CSV table of C-alpha atoms in Angstrom, one decimal:
chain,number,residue,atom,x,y,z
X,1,UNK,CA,101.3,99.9,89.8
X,2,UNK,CA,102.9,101.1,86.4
X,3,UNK,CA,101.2,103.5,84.2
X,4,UNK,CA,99.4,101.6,82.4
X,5,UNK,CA,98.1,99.9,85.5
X,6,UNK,CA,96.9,102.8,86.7
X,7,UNK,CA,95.1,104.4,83.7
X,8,UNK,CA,93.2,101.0,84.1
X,9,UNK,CA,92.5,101.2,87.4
X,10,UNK,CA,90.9,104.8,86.7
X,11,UNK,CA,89.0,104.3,83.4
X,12,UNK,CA,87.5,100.9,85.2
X,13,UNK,CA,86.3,103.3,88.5
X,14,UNK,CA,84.6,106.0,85.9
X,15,UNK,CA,82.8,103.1,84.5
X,16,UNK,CA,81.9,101.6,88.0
X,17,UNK,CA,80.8,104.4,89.4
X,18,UNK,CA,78.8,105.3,86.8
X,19,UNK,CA,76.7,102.0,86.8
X,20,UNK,CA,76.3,102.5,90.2
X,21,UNK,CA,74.2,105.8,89.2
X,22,UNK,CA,77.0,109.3,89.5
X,23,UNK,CA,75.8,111.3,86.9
X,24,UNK,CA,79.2,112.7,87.0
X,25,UNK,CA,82.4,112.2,88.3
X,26,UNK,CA,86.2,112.9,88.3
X,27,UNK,CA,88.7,109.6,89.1
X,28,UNK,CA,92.4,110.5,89.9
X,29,UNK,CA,95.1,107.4,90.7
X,30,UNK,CA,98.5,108.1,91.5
X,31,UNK,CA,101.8,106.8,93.2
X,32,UNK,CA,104.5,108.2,94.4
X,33,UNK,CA,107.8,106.9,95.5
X,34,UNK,CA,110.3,108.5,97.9
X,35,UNK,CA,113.2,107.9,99.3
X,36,UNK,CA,115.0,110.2,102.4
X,37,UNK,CA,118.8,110.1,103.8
X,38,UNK,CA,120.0,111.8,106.5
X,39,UNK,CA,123.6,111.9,108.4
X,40,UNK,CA,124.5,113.7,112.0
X,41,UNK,CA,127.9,113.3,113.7
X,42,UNK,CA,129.5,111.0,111.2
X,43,UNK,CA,126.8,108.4,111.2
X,44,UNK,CA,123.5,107.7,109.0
X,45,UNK,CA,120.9,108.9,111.5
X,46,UNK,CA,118.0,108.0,109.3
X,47,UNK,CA,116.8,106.3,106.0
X,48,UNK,CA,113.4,105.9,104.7
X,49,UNK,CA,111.8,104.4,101.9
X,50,UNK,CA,108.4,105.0,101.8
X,51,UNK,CA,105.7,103.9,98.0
X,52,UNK,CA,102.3,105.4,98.2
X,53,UNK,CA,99.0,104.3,95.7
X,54,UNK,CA,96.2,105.9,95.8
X,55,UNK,CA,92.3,107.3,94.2
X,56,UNK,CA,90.8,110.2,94.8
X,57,UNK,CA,86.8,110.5,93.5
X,58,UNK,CA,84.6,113.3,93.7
X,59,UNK,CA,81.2,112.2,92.6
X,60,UNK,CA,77.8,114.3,91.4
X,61,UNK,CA,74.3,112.0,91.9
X,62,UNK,CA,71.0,113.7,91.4
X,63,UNK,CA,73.1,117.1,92.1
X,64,UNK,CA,74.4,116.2,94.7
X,65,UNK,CA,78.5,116.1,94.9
X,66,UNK,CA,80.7,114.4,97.7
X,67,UNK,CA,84.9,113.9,97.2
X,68,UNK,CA,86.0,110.5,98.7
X,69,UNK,CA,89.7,109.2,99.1
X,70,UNK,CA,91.5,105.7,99.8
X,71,UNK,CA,94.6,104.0,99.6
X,72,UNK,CA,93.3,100.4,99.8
X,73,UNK,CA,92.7,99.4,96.4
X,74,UNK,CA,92.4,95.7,96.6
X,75,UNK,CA,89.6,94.8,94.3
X,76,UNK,CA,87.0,93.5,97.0
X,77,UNK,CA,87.8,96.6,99.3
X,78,UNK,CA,87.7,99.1,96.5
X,79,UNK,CA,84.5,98.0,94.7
X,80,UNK,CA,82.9,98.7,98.8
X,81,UNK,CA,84.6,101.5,98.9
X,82,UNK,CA,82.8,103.3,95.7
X,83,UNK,CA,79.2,101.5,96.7
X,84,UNK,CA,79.4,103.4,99.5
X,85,UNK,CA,80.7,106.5,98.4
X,86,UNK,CA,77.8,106.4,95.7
X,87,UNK,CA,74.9,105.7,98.8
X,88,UNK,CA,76.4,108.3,100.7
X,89,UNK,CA,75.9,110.7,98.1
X,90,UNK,CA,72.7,110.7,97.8
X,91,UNK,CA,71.8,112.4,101.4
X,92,UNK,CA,73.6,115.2,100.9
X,93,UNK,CA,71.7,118.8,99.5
X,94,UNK,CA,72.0,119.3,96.9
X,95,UNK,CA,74.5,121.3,94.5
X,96,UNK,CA,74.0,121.7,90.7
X,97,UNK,CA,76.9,124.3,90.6
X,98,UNK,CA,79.3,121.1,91.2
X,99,UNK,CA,78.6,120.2,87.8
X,100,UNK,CA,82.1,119.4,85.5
X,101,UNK,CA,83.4,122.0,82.8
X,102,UNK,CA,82.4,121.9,79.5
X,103,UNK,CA,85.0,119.4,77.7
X,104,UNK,CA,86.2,121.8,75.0
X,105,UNK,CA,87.8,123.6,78.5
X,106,UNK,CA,89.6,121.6,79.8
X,107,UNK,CA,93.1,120.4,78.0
X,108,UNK,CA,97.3,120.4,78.6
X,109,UNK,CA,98.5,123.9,78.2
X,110,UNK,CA,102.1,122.3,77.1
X,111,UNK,CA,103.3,118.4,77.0
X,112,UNK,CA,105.1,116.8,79.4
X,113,UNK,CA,108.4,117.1,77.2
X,114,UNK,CA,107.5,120.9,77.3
X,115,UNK,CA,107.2,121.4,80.9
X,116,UNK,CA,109.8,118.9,81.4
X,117,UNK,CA,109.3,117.8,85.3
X,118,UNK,CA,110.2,114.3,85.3
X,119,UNK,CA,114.2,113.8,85.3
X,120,UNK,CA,114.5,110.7,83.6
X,121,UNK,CA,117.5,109.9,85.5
X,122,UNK,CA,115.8,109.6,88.3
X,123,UNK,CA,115.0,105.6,87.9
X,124,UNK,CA,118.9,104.6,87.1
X,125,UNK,CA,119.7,106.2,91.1
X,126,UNK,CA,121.4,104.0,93.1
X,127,UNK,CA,121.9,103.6,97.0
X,128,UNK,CA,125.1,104.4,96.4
X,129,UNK,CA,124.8,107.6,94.4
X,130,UNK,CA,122.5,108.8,97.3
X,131,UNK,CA,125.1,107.7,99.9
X,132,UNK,CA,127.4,109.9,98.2
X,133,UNK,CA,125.1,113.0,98.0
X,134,UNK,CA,124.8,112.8,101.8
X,135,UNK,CA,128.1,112.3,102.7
X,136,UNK,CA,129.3,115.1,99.8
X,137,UNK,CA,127.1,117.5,101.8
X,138,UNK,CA,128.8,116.2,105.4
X,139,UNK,CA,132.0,117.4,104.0
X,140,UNK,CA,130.9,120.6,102.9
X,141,UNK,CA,129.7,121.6,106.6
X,142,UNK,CA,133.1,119.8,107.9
X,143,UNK,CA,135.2,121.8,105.6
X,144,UNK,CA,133.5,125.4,106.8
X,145,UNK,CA,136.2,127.6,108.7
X,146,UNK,CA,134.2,127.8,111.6
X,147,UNK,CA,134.1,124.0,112.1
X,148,UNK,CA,134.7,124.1,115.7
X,149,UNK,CA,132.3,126.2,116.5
X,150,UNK,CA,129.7,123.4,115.5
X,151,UNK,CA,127.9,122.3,118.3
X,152,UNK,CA,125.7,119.8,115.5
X,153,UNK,CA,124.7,119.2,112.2
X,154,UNK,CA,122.7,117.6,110.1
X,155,UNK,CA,122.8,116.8,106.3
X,156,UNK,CA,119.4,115.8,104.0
X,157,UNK,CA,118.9,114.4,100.8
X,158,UNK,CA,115.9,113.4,99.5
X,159,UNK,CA,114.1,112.5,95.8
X,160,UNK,CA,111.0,111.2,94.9
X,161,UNK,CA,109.2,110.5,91.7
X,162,UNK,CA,105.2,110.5,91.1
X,163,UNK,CA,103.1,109.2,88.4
X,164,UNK,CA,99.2,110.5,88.0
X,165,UNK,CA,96.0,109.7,85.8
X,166,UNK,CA,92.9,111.9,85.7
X,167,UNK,CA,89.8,110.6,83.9
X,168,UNK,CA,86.7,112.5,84.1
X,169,UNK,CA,82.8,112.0,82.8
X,170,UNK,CA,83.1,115.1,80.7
X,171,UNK,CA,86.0,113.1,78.3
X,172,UNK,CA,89.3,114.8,79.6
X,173,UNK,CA,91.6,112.4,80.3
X,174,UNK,CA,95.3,112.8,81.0
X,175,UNK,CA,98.2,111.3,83.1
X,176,UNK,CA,100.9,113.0,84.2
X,177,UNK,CA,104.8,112.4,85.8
X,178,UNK,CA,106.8,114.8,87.8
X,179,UNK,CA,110.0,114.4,90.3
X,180,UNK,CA,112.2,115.9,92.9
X,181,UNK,CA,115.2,116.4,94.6
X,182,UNK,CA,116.1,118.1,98.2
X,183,UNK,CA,119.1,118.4,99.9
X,184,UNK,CA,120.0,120.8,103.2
X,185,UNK,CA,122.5,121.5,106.1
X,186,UNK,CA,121.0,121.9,109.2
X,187,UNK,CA,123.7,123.8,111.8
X,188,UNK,CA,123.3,124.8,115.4
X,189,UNK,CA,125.7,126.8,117.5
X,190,UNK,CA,125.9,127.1,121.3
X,191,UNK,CA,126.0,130.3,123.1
X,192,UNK,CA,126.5,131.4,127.0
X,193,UNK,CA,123.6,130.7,128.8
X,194,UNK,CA,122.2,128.0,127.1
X,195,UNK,CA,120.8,129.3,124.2
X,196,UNK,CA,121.4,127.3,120.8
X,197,UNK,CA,120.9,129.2,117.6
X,198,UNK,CA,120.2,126.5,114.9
X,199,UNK,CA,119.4,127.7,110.9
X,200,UNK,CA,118.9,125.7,107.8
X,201,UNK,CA,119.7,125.9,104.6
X,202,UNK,CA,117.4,123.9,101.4
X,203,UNK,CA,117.0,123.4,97.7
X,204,UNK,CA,114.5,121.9,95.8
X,205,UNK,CA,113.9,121.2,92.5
X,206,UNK,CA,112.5,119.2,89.9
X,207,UNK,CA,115.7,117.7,88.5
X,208,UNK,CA,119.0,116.7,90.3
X,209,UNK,CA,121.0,118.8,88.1
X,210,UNK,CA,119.5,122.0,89.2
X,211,UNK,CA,120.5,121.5,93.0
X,212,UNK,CA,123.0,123.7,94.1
X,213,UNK,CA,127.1,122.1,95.0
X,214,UNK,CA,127.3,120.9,98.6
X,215,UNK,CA,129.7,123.7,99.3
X,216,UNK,CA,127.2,126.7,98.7
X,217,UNK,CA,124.5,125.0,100.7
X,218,UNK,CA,126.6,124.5,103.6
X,219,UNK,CA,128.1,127.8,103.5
X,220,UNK,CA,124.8,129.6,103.2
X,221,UNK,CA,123.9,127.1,106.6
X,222,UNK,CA,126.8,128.8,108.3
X,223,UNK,CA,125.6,132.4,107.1
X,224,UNK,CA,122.0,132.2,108.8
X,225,UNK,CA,123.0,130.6,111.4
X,226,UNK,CA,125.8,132.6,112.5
X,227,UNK,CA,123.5,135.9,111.9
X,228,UNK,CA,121.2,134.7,115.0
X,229,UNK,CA,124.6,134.8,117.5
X,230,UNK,CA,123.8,137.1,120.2
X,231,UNK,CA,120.9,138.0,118.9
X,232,UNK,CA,118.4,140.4,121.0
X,233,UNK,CA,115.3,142.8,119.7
X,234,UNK,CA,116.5,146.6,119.0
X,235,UNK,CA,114.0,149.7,120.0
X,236,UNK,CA,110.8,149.7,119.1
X,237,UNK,CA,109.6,151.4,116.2
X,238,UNK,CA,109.1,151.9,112.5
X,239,UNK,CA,112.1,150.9,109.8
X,240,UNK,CA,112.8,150.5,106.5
X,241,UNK,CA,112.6,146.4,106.1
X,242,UNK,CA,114.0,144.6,103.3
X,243,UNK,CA,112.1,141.2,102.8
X,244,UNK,CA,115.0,138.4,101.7
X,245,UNK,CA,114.0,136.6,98.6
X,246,UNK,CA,113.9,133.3,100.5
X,247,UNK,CA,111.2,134.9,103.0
X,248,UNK,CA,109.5,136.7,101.1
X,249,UNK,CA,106.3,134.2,101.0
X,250,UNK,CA,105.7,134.3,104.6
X,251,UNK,CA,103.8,137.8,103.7
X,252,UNK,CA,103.1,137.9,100.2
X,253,UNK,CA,101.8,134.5,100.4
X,254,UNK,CA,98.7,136.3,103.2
X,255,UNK,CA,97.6,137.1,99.5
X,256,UNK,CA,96.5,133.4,98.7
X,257,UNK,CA,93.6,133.5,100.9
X,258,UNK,CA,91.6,136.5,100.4
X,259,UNK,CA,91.9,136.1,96.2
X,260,UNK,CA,90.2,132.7,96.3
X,261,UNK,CA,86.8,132.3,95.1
X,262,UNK,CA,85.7,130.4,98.7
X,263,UNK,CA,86.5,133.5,101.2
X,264,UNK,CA,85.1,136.1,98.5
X,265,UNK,CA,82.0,133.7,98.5
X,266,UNK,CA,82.0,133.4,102.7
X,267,UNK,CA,82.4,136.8,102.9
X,268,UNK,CA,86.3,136.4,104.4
X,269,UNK,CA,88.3,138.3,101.8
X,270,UNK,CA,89.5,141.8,102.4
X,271,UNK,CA,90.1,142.2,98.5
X,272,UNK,CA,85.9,141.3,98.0
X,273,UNK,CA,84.9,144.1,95.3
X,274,UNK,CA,88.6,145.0,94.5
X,275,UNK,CA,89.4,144.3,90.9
X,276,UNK,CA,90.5,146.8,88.9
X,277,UNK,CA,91.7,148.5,92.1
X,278,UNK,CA,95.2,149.1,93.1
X,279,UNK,CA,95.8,147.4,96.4
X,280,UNK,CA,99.8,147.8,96.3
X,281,UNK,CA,103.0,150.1,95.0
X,282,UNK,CA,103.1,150.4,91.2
X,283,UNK,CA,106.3,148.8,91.5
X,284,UNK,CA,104.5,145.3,92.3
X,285,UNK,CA,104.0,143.1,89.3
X,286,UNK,CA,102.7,139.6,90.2
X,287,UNK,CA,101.5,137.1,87.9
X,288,UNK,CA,100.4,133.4,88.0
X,289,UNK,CA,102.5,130.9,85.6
X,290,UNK,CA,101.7,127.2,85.6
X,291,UNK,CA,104.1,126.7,82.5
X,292,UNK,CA,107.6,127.3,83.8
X,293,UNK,CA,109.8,124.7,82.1
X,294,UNK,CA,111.5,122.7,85.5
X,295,UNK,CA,108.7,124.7,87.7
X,296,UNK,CA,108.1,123.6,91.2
X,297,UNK,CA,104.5,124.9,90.7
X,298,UNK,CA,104.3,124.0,87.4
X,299,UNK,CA,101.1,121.6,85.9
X,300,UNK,CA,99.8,121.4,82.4
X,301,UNK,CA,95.9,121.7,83.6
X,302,UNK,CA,94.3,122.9,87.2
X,303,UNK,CA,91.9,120.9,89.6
X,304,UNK,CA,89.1,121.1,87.7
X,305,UNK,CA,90.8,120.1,84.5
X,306,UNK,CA,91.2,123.4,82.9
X,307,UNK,CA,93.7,123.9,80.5
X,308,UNK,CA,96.9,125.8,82.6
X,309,UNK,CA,97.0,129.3,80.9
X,310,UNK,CA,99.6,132.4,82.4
X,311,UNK,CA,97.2,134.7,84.4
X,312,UNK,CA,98.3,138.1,85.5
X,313,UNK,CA,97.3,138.5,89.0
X,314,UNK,CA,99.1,142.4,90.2
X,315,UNK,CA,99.9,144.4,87.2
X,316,UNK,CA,101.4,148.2,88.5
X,317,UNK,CA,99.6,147.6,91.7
X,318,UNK,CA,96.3,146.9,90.4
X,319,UNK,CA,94.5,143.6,91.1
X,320,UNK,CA,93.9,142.0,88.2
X,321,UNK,CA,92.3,138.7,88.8
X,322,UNK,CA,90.9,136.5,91.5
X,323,UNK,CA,91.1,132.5,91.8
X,324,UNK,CA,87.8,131.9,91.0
X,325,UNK,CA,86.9,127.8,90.1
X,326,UNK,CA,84.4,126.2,88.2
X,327,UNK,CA,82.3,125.9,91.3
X,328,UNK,CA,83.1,129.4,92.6
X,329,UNK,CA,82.2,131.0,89.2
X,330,UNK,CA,78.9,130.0,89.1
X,331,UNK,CA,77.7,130.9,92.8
X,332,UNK,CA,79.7,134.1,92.4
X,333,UNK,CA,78.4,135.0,88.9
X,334,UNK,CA,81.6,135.5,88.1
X,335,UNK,CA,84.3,134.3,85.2
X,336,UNK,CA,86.1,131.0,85.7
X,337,UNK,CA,90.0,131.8,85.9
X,338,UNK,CA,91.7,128.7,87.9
X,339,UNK,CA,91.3,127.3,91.4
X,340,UNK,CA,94.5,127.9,92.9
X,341,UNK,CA,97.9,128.8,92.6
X,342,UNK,CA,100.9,127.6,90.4
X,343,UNK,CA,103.8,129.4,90.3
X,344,UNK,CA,103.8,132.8,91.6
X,345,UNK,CA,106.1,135.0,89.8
X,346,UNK,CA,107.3,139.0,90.7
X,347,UNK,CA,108.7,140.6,88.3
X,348,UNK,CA,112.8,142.0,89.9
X,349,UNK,CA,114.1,145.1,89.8
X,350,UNK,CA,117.6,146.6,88.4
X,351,UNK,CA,119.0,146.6,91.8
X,352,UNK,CA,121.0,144.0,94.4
X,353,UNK,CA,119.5,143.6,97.9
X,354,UNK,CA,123.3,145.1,98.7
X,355,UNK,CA,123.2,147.8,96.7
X,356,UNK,CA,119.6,148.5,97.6
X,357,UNK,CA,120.9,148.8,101.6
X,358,UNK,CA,123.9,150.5,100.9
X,359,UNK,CA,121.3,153.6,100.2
X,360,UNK,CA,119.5,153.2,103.5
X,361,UNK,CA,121.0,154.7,107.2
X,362,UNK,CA,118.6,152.0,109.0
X,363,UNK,CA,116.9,148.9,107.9
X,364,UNK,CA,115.9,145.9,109.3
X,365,UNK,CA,116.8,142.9,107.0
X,366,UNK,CA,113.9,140.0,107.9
X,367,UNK,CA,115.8,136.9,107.1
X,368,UNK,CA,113.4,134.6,109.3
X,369,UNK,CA,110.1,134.1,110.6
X,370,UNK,CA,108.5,132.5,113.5
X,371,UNK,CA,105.1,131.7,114.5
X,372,UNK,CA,102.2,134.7,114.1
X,373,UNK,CA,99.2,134.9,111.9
X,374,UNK,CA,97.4,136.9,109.5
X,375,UNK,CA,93.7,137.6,109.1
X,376,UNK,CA,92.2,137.1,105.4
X,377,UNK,CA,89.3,139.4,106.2
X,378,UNK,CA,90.5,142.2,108.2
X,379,UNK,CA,93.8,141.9,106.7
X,380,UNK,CA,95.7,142.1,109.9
X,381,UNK,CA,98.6,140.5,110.2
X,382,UNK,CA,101.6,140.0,113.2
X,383,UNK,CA,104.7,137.4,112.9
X,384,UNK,CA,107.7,137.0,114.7
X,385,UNK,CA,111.1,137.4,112.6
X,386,UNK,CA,114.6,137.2,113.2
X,387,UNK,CA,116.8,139.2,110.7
X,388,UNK,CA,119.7,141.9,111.4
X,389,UNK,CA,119.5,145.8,112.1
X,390,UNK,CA,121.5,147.3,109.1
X,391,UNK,CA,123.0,150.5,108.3
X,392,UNK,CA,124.6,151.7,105.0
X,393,UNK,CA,124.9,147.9,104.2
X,394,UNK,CA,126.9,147.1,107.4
X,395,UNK,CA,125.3,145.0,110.3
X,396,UNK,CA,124.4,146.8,113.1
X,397,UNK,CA,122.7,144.1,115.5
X,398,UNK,CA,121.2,140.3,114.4
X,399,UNK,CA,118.3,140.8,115.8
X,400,UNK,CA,115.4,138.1,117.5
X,401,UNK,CA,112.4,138.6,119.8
X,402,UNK,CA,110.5,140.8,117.5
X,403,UNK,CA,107.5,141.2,115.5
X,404,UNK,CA,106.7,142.7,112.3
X,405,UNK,CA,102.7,144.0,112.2
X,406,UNK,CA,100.5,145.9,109.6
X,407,UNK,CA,97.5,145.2,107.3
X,408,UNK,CA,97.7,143.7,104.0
X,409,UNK,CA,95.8,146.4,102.6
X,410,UNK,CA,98.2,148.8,103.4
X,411,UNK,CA,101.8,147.2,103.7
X,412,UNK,CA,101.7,146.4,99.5
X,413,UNK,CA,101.4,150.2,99.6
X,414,UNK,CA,104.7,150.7,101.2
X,415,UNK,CA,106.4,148.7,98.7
X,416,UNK,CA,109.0,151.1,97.7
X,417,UNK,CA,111.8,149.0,95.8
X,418,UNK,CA,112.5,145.7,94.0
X,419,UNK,CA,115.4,143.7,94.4
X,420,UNK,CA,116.9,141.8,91.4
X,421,UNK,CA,117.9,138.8,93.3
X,422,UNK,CA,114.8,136.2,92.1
X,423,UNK,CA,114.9,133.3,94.3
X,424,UNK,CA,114.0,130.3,91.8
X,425,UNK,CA,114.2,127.1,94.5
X,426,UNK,CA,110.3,127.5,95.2
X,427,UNK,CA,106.9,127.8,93.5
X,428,UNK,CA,107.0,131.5,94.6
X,429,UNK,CA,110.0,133.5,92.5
X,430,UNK,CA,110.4,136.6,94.1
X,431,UNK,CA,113.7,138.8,94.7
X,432,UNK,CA,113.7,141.0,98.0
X,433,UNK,CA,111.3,143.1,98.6
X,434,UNK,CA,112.1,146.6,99.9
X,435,UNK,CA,108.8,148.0,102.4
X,436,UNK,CA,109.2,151.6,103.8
X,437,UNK,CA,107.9,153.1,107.0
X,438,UNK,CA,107.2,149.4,108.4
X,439,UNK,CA,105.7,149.1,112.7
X,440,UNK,CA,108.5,146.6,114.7
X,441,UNK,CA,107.6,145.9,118.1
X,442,UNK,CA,111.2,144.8,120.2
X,443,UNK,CA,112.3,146.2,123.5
């Protein structure tokens, strides 16, 4: 489907739906092409082409409100499809709070041209051109130094391109375009014993242009991997640990959970009753901003239609707001703000990640996570990390086989620097993240 096609497809569902007896309801079409390339040893290993269409509904019938989703949209197959998504409607209890915004809410916070998402190159690509990408990053990881060392690799590139149209009973209608690009190394080393260390290195963004040359990613492949060499836990005990910017989401991101409207309303959020409070360092500013020109996170309106507006979310430590939707605001009695995140932004510091270890006799630099969990009401939390035992800025030991624990309610607390190095490939920009005083379980 083109565009226009799909603005059809939507307004013609709004109208179906209604004379089949929704009071309300909210139509979304979309498709979304993508295309992925990857090489190992010399060869293309894999190449996929892959076009997705489909409509997403979410209905409200005598109060009562249901979301339904398919990707068959033959004629005969969809007009079944919303008979019976109307019918099964009506059995469920039901839920006046599921009732749209008002009309004169909902709206673009900035055009398309001003959030500028969609690189208009992306239709003249060729196979060629993404041939070339591939094989330009193959020679990056074959021209490293430590070559030989290699025991495999693996190159990505990736784009993809997505076209959207929202039409809803309260009058907001708006369609929207956005693209992106990927590309990685993927390295792994061998080591005595059998062990086989293995990092990665990606980049995303929203235009081609913005990518990083072939030649940084691989050699930043080759950094984290060849940190994880001989890599064991140190003692036991509590360290100074600088968060990398490219990790730092692993913990802040524990955040997400317990400043939504549904675990404040279920009773699952250890921030309930904490606005206005300061639940971390002064030193943390964190604010939500949907309109980042080129933003990974970036949209012109949220889910419920509502005009995309900056929101501060940490401001010196204090918590400012919650993500509280339409829905949630009204069973919680409290203001409407925006459903859920866009891009998450922390406000860096004056100082380098280098200079900031330079100061420090011991740290441990987390550079990796695996596996663990977190707990959005208690606030617990415990996650495996891999990373290097530093002192005065030298390495000391790359470390493995060791877990980071504390309590969300407390670690934001122990923020006690900033970096200035804001990572800007992701929908969280963050710089490093300096936490004193921080429990490590290892040997």
């Amino acid at each position: 489907m083109n565009t226009d096609q799909i603005w059809t497809l939507a307004r013609d569902v709004l109208r179906t739906v209604h004379a089949l007896g929704a009071e309300e309801a909210t139509v979304a079409t979309s498709r979304h092409d993508e295309i992925s390339l990857s090489r190992r040893a010399g060869k293309l290993e894999q190449a996929t082409q892959a076009t997705s269409q489909s409509l997403s509904l979410s209905l409200l019938a005598n109060d009562r409100f249901s979301v339904h989703s398919t990707s068959d949209l033959r004629p005969d197959a969809l007009q079944q499809f919303l008979r019976e998504a109307v019918e099964a409607t009506s059995v469920l209890e039901p839920e006046p709070e599921r009732r749209q915004p008002e009309r004169a809410r909902c709206g673009l916070g900035a055009t398309e041209a001003e959030l500028d998402l969609c690189d208009p190159g992306w239709e003249a690509m060729t196979v060629e051109e993404r041939r070339s990408r591939a094989l330009a990053l193959e020679a990056a990881t074959d021209a490293l130094p430590a070559r030989d060392q290699i025991l495999s690799s693996t190159c990505y590139f990736s784009d993809s391109r997505s076209d959207s149209v929202r039409v809803m009973s309260n009058g907001f209608e708006a369609a929207w375009r956005s693209s992106g690009f990927g590309h990685g190394i993927e390295i792994t080393l061998s080591e005595p014993g059998g062990r086989r260390p293995e990092a990665m290195s990606w980049y995303s963004a929203t235009h081609l242009d913005a990518l990083p040359a072939p030649a940084q990613v691989a050699a930043e492949a080759w950094q984290r991997v060849a940190r994880r060499l001989n890599s064991g836990p140190a003692a036991s005990g509590r360290y100074p640990m600088l968060l990398d910017a490219t990790v730092v989401g692993r913990i802040l991101g524990c955040l997400g959970g317990p400043l939504s409207g549904a675990e404040l309303h279920q009773g699952r959020s250890c921030l309930a009753g904490k606005r206005g409070e300061a639940i971390a360092s002064p030193l943390l500013h964190l604010s939500d901003q949907p309109l980042i020109r080129r933003g990974l996170g970036s949209r012109p309106f949220d889910g419920d239609g509502l005009q995309a507006r900056p929101m501060p979310v940490i401001e010196d430590g204090v918590l400012q707001n919650f993500y509280i939707n339409t829905y949630y605001g009204r069973k919680l009695g409290m203001d409407t703000t925006t459903g859920g995140r866009s891009n998450w932004v922390v406000r860096p510091g004056a100082r380098s990640p280098e200079q900031i270890l330079k100061d420090l006799p011991a740290c441990i630099l987390v550079t990796g996570f695996l596996g663990g969990n977190s707990n959005g009401l208690t606030g617990d939390f415990s996650f495996g990390v891999q990373g290097l035992l530093m002192a005065h800025g030298e390495v000391q030991a790359h470390l493995s086989e060791m877990n980071v624990s504390g309590n969300l309610l407390q670690i934001f607390h122990q923020l006690s620097e900033v970096a200035s190095d804001t990572w800007a490939w992701s929908s969280l920009r963050s710089p490093s993240l300096l936490f004193s005083d921080v429990e490590f379980s290892g040997k």
